[in-house]
Amino acid sequence: MNPNRKPIIAGNWKMYKTSAEGVALVNALKAEVAGITKAEIVVCPTAISLPAINAAIAGSNIQLGSQNVHWEKEGAFTGEIAPAMLKEHGVRYTIVGHSERRQFFGETDAGVNKRAKAALANGLRPIVCVGEMLAEREAGKTEAVVAGQVRGSLAGFSKDDILATVIAYEPVWAIGTGKTASPAQAQEVHALIRRLLTELFGADVAGKVRIQYGGSVKPDNAKELLGQPDIDGALVGGASLKAADFAAIVKAAA
Ligand code: 13P
């Protein structure tokens, strides 16, 4: 972490929790994180639970995020959700390009770029996910893969666009596996991403962009990961489904 960047801890609930279960979870979380202002706290439930969770977090320090967003304002795009539809229900952040979307639903950097730009044009802040697969890391391609995803996903971004964006580095081999990247491995890629941002947007802007780490972040490894100079938060899957665990990660950041 760096004092120039406010840490951001986001919980990606993926396809877990009904609305009733989600409301119970945020109610417990609200009590655990009450009064914390030194870190931004975001929960990203399934789309159908957004209205219920939005109501449950009213007046708290927890913000709402979605797990995806479409690039068009409206239209014949079965199964997709437009930015204004998310905003109507209190959404502030939106995850785009999660590796599960890339792996299982064929999302590409070009599509991620369109989604992110539409989010920004509508006042939503994208959390743009990048990360290499195990085979790519083993083949020594981590840098090339991540750099390609960053360039492709952020193509055409202005300085204001990138300043409103969060980048999440999530090595695919660390997601849901219990195998977290070591703090040094994560820091190495975060530093690479910041160098790229410096090349694209200048050092002043790059120094303000928050880069989250994601992949088996737990209460017991959060502090060490967040202690790295270029790690500005966490995108948390499994541990975000338990109020006490997620709160412990928030406290490690705050
Ligand atoms: P886990 O924390 O369960 O590994 O998931 C990480 C993730 O994919 C967050 O988006």
Short mmCIF file of C-alpha atoms and ligand atoms in Angstrom, two decimals:
data_model
loop_
_atom_site.label_atom_id
_atom_site.label_comp_id
_atom_site.label_asym_id
_atom_site.label_seq_id
_atom_site.Cartn_x
_atom_site.Cartn_y
_atom_site.Cartn_z
CA MET A 1 0.00 0.00 0.00
CA ASN A 2 0.97 3.61 -0.42
CA PRO A 3 -0.47 6.62 1.45
CA ASN A 4 -1.35 8.29 -1.88
CA ARG A 5 -3.83 5.54 -2.68
CA LYS A 6 -6.84 4.61 -0.57
CA PRO A 7 -7.00 0.83 -0.29
CA ILE A 8 -10.07 -0.86 -1.72
CA ILE A 9 -11.31 -4.25 -0.59
CA ALA A 10 -14.02 -5.78 -2.78
CA GLY A 11 -15.91 -9.00 -2.23
CA ASN A 12 -16.81 -10.91 -5.38
CA TRP A 13 -19.63 -13.17 -4.30
CA LYS A 14 -19.70 -14.89 -7.70
CA MET A 15 -22.73 -17.21 -8.02
CA TYR A 16 -23.15 -17.66 -4.27
CA LYS A 17 -25.84 -16.41 -1.86
CA THR A 18 -29.54 -15.94 -2.45
CA SER A 19 -30.86 -12.46 -1.72
CA ALA A 20 -31.93 -13.50 1.77
CA GLU A 21 -28.52 -15.03 2.47
CA GLY A 22 -26.79 -11.97 1.03
CA VAL A 23 -28.79 -9.59 3.22
CA ALA A 24 -27.86 -11.64 6.29
CA LEU A 25 -24.21 -11.51 5.22
CA VAL A 26 -24.10 -7.72 4.74
CA ASN A 27 -25.99 -7.13 7.94
CA ALA A 28 -23.31 -9.07 9.81
CA LEU A 29 -20.59 -7.30 7.82
CA LYS A 30 -22.01 -3.84 8.57
CA ALA A 31 -21.58 -4.46 12.27
CA GLU A 32 -18.01 -5.77 11.81
CA VAL A 33 -16.75 -2.85 9.70
CA ALA A 34 -18.75 0.02 11.22
CA GLY A 35 -16.72 3.22 11.41
CA ILE A 36 -13.92 2.12 9.08
CA THR A 37 -13.06 4.96 6.70
CA LYS A 38 -9.44 4.25 5.78
CA ALA A 39 -10.38 1.62 3.21
CA GLU A 40 -13.16 1.48 0.64
CA ILE A 41 -15.39 -1.53 1.14
CA VAL A 42 -17.34 -2.98 -1.79
CA VAL A 43 -19.57 -6.05 -2.13
CA CYS A 44 -20.46 -7.51 -5.53
CA PRO A 45 -23.48 -9.83 -5.26
CA THR A 46 -25.26 -11.59 -8.11
CA ALA A 47 -27.28 -9.17 -10.21
CA ILE A 48 -30.63 -10.34 -8.95
CA SER A 49 -29.64 -9.51 -5.35
CA LEU A 50 -28.46 -5.95 -6.09
CA PRO A 51 -31.71 -4.21 -5.03
CA ALA A 52 -31.93 -6.15 -1.76
CA ILE A 53 -28.27 -5.59 -0.90
CA ASN A 54 -28.52 -1.93 -1.88
CA ALA A 55 -31.35 -1.49 0.60
CA ALA A 56 -29.48 -3.39 3.30
CA ILE A 57 -26.29 -1.26 3.05
CA ALA A 58 -28.10 2.10 3.05
CA GLY A 59 -26.31 4.58 5.30
CA SER A 60 -23.33 2.28 5.87
CA ASN A 61 -19.70 2.46 4.71
CA ILE A 62 -20.24 -0.46 2.33
CA GLN A 63 -20.58 0.25 -1.40
CA LEU A 64 -22.24 -1.83 -4.08
CA GLY A 65 -20.59 -3.41 -7.11
CA SER A 66 -21.85 -5.63 -9.92
CA GLN A 67 -20.08 -8.62 -11.46
CA ASN A 68 -20.39 -7.39 -15.05
CA VAL A 69 -21.94 -4.69 -17.24
CA HIS A 70 -22.88 -4.50 -20.92
CA TRP A 71 -21.60 -1.80 -23.26
CA GLU A 72 -24.89 -0.80 -24.88
CA LYS A 73 -27.48 1.48 -23.36
CA GLU A 74 -30.23 -1.03 -24.15
CA GLY A 75 -31.12 -3.53 -26.86
CA ALA A 76 -31.53 -7.14 -27.86
CA PHE A 77 -28.79 -8.62 -25.68
CA THR A 78 -30.43 -11.47 -23.80
CA GLY A 79 -28.97 -12.03 -20.35
CA GLU A 80 -27.00 -8.77 -20.24
CA ILE A 81 -27.44 -5.71 -18.01
CA ALA A 82 -26.97 -2.08 -19.11
CA PRO A 83 -25.05 0.48 -17.03
CA ALA A 84 -28.12 2.60 -16.21
CA MET A 85 -29.96 -0.48 -14.93
CA LEU A 86 -27.13 -1.08 -12.47
CA LYS A 87 -26.94 2.56 -11.42
CA GLU A 88 -30.65 2.57 -10.72
CA HIS A 89 -29.96 0.06 -7.96
CA GLY A 90 -27.07 1.87 -6.34
CA VAL A 91 -24.16 0.20 -8.12
CA ARG A 92 -20.92 2.23 -7.98
CA TYR A 93 -18.30 -0.29 -9.11
CA THR A 94 -18.47 -3.03 -11.71
CA ILE A 95 -16.13 -5.95 -12.20
CA VAL A 96 -15.22 -6.47 -15.87
CA GLY A 97 -13.11 -9.17 -17.48
CA HIS A 98 -13.03 -11.55 -14.53
CA SER A 99 -11.09 -14.67 -15.51
CA GLU A 100 -14.24 -16.76 -15.09
CA ARG A 101 -15.96 -14.55 -17.69
CA ARG A 102 -12.92 -14.86 -19.95
CA GLN A 103 -12.59 -18.66 -19.46
CA PHE A 104 -16.21 -19.81 -19.44
CA PHE A 105 -18.06 -17.09 -21.37
CA GLY A 106 -15.56 -16.20 -24.05
CA GLU A 107 -14.90 -12.61 -23.03
CA THR A 108 -12.00 -10.93 -24.78
CA ASP A 109 -9.88 -7.85 -24.10
CA ALA A 110 -11.81 -6.00 -26.82
CA GLY A 111 -15.13 -6.78 -25.13
CA VAL A 112 -13.75 -5.96 -21.69
CA ASN A 113 -12.59 -2.64 -23.10
CA LYS A 114 -16.09 -1.85 -24.40
CA ARG A 115 -17.69 -2.81 -21.08
CA ALA A 116 -15.22 -0.72 -19.09
CA LYS A 117 -15.69 2.32 -21.34
CA ALA A 118 -19.49 2.07 -21.12
CA ALA A 119 -19.22 1.82 -17.33
CA LEU A 120 -17.08 4.97 -17.21
CA ALA A 121 -19.36 6.87 -19.58
CA ASN A 122 -22.20 6.17 -17.16
CA GLY A 123 -20.38 7.09 -13.97
CA LEU A 124 -19.60 3.54 -12.85
CA ARG A 125 -16.07 2.64 -11.81
CA PRO A 126 -14.75 -0.48 -13.52
CA ILE A 127 -12.63 -3.05 -11.72
CA VAL A 128 -10.69 -4.45 -14.69
CA CYS A 129 -9.39 -7.97 -14.06
CA VAL A 130 -6.24 -9.39 -15.61
CA GLY A 131 -4.14 -12.44 -14.83
CA GLU A 132 -2.26 -15.35 -16.36
CA MET A 133 -3.13 -19.05 -16.38
CA LEU A 134 -0.84 -21.61 -14.75
CA ALA A 135 0.48 -22.90 -18.10
CA GLU A 136 1.30 -19.34 -19.15
CA ARG A 137 3.24 -18.71 -15.93
CA GLU A 138 5.11 -22.00 -16.31
CA ALA A 139 5.99 -21.08 -19.88
CA GLY A 140 7.47 -17.77 -18.68
CA LYS A 141 4.71 -15.77 -20.36
CA THR A 142 3.23 -13.99 -17.33
CA GLU A 143 4.58 -10.58 -18.27
CA ALA A 144 3.52 -10.80 -21.91
CA VAL A 145 0.02 -12.08 -21.05
CA VAL A 146 -0.69 -9.52 -18.36
CA ALA A 147 0.76 -6.65 -20.39
CA GLY A 148 -1.37 -7.66 -23.37
CA GLN A 149 -4.51 -7.79 -21.23
CA VAL A 150 -3.78 -4.41 -19.66
CA ARG A 151 -3.13 -2.73 -23.02
CA GLY A 152 -6.15 -4.35 -24.65
CA SER A 153 -8.58 -3.75 -21.81
CA LEU A 154 -7.54 -0.11 -21.38
CA ALA A 155 -7.27 0.78 -25.09
CA GLY A 156 -8.31 4.37 -25.74
CA PHE A 157 -8.60 5.28 -22.05
CA SER A 158 -8.09 8.93 -21.11
CA LYS A 159 -6.30 9.96 -17.93
CA ASP A 160 -9.66 10.58 -16.28
CA ASP A 161 -10.80 7.12 -17.33
CA ILE A 162 -7.85 5.36 -15.74
CA LEU A 163 -8.09 7.46 -12.58
CA ALA A 164 -11.68 6.22 -12.11
CA THR A 165 -10.63 2.62 -12.76
CA VAL A 166 -9.32 -0.08 -10.44
CA ILE A 167 -7.17 -2.85 -11.86
CA ALA A 168 -7.32 -6.30 -10.28
CA TYR A 169 -4.42 -8.68 -10.81
CA GLU A 170 -5.77 -12.18 -10.31
CA PRO A 171 -3.46 -15.02 -11.33
CA VAL A 172 -5.91 -17.68 -12.52
CA TRP A 173 -3.99 -20.47 -10.78
CA ALA A 174 -4.52 -18.74 -7.42
CA ILE A 175 -8.30 -18.33 -7.73
CA GLY A 176 -10.28 -20.64 -5.51
CA THR A 177 -7.32 -22.99 -5.16
CA GLY A 178 -5.97 -21.91 -1.78
CA LYS A 179 -2.65 -21.32 -3.59
CA THR A 180 -2.05 -17.63 -3.23
CA ALA A 181 0.72 -15.89 -5.12
CA SER A 182 3.53 -15.11 -2.70
CA PRO A 183 3.69 -11.43 -1.76
CA ALA A 184 6.86 -11.14 -3.86
CA GLN A 185 5.27 -12.83 -6.89
CA ALA A 186 2.24 -10.56 -6.64
CA GLN A 187 4.32 -7.42 -6.12
CA GLU A 188 6.42 -8.24 -9.18
CA VAL A 189 3.34 -8.26 -11.44
CA HIS A 190 1.78 -5.23 -9.74
CA ALA A 191 4.99 -3.30 -10.35
CA LEU A 192 4.92 -4.41 -13.98
CA ILE A 193 1.35 -3.15 -14.33
CA ARG A 194 2.28 0.19 -12.78
CA ARG A 195 5.25 0.52 -15.16
CA LEU A 196 2.87 -0.06 -18.05
CA LEU A 197 0.45 2.54 -16.67
CA THR A 198 3.38 4.95 -16.39
CA GLU A 199 4.22 4.34 -20.03
CA LEU A 200 0.59 4.85 -21.08
CA PHE A 201 -0.53 7.69 -18.79
CA GLY A 202 2.57 9.18 -17.14
CA ALA A 203 4.05 8.66 -13.69
CA ASP A 204 1.76 11.11 -11.89
CA VAL A 205 -1.42 9.34 -13.04
CA ALA A 206 0.05 5.83 -12.68
CA GLY A 207 0.97 6.64 -9.09
CA LYS A 208 -2.70 7.26 -8.28
CA VAL A 209 -4.26 4.15 -9.82
CA ARG A 210 -5.21 1.39 -7.42
CA ILE A 211 -4.19 -2.17 -8.27
CA GLN A 212 -5.90 -4.93 -6.27
CA TYR A 213 -4.60 -8.44 -5.83
CA GLY A 214 -7.03 -11.35 -6.04
CA GLY A 215 -6.60 -15.09 -5.61
CA SER A 216 -7.08 -16.93 -2.31
CA VAL A 217 -6.82 -13.79 -0.17
CA LYS A 218 -7.62 -14.80 3.42
CA PRO A 219 -7.38 -13.13 6.83
CA ASP A 220 -4.05 -14.84 7.46
CA ASN A 221 -2.28 -13.70 4.28
CA ALA A 222 -3.95 -10.31 3.71
CA LYS A 223 -1.59 -8.21 5.78
CA GLU A 224 1.55 -9.44 4.06
CA LEU A 225 0.04 -9.05 0.57
CA LEU A 226 -1.29 -5.58 1.37
CA GLY A 227 2.10 -4.67 2.80
CA GLN A 228 3.61 -4.73 -0.69
CA PRO A 229 4.24 -1.26 -2.16
CA ASP A 230 2.10 -1.70 -5.30
CA ILE A 231 -0.76 -3.74 -3.82
CA ASP A 232 -3.58 -1.34 -3.05
CA GLY A 233 -6.36 -3.67 -2.05
CA ALA A 234 -7.87 -7.07 -2.62
CA LEU A 235 -10.57 -8.66 -4.74
CA VAL A 236 -11.78 -11.43 -2.51
CA GLY A 237 -13.82 -14.48 -3.54
CA GLY A 238 -14.32 -17.29 -1.02
CA ALA A 239 -13.37 -15.31 2.07
CA SER A 240 -15.88 -12.57 1.19
CA LEU A 241 -18.71 -15.02 1.86
CA LYS A 242 -18.00 -14.98 5.61
CA ALA A 243 -18.53 -11.66 7.38
CA ALA A 244 -15.77 -12.21 9.94
CA ASP A 245 -13.19 -13.23 7.32
CA PHE A 246 -14.02 -10.38 4.95
CA ALA A 247 -14.01 -7.90 7.84
CA ALA A 248 -10.59 -9.15 8.94
CA ILE A 249 -9.24 -8.47 5.43
CA VAL A 250 -10.81 -4.98 5.45
CA LYS A 251 -9.17 -4.32 8.82
CA ALA A 252 -5.80 -5.46 7.48
CA ALA A 253 -6.16 -2.76 4.81
CA ALA A 254 -7.50 -0.05 7.11
P1 13P B 1 -10.88 -16.61 -4.27
O1 13P B 1 -10.61 -15.54 -3.24
O2 13P B 1 -11.98 -17.53 -3.89
O3 13P B 1 -9.62 -17.29 -4.68
O4 13P B 1 -11.42 -15.84 -5.58
C1 13P B 1 -10.72 -14.76 -6.08
C2 13P B 1 -11.52 -14.10 -7.13
O5 13P B 1 -11.70 -14.63 -8.22
C3 13P B 1 -12.09 -12.79 -6.84
O6 13P B 1 -12.61 -12.19 -7.98
#
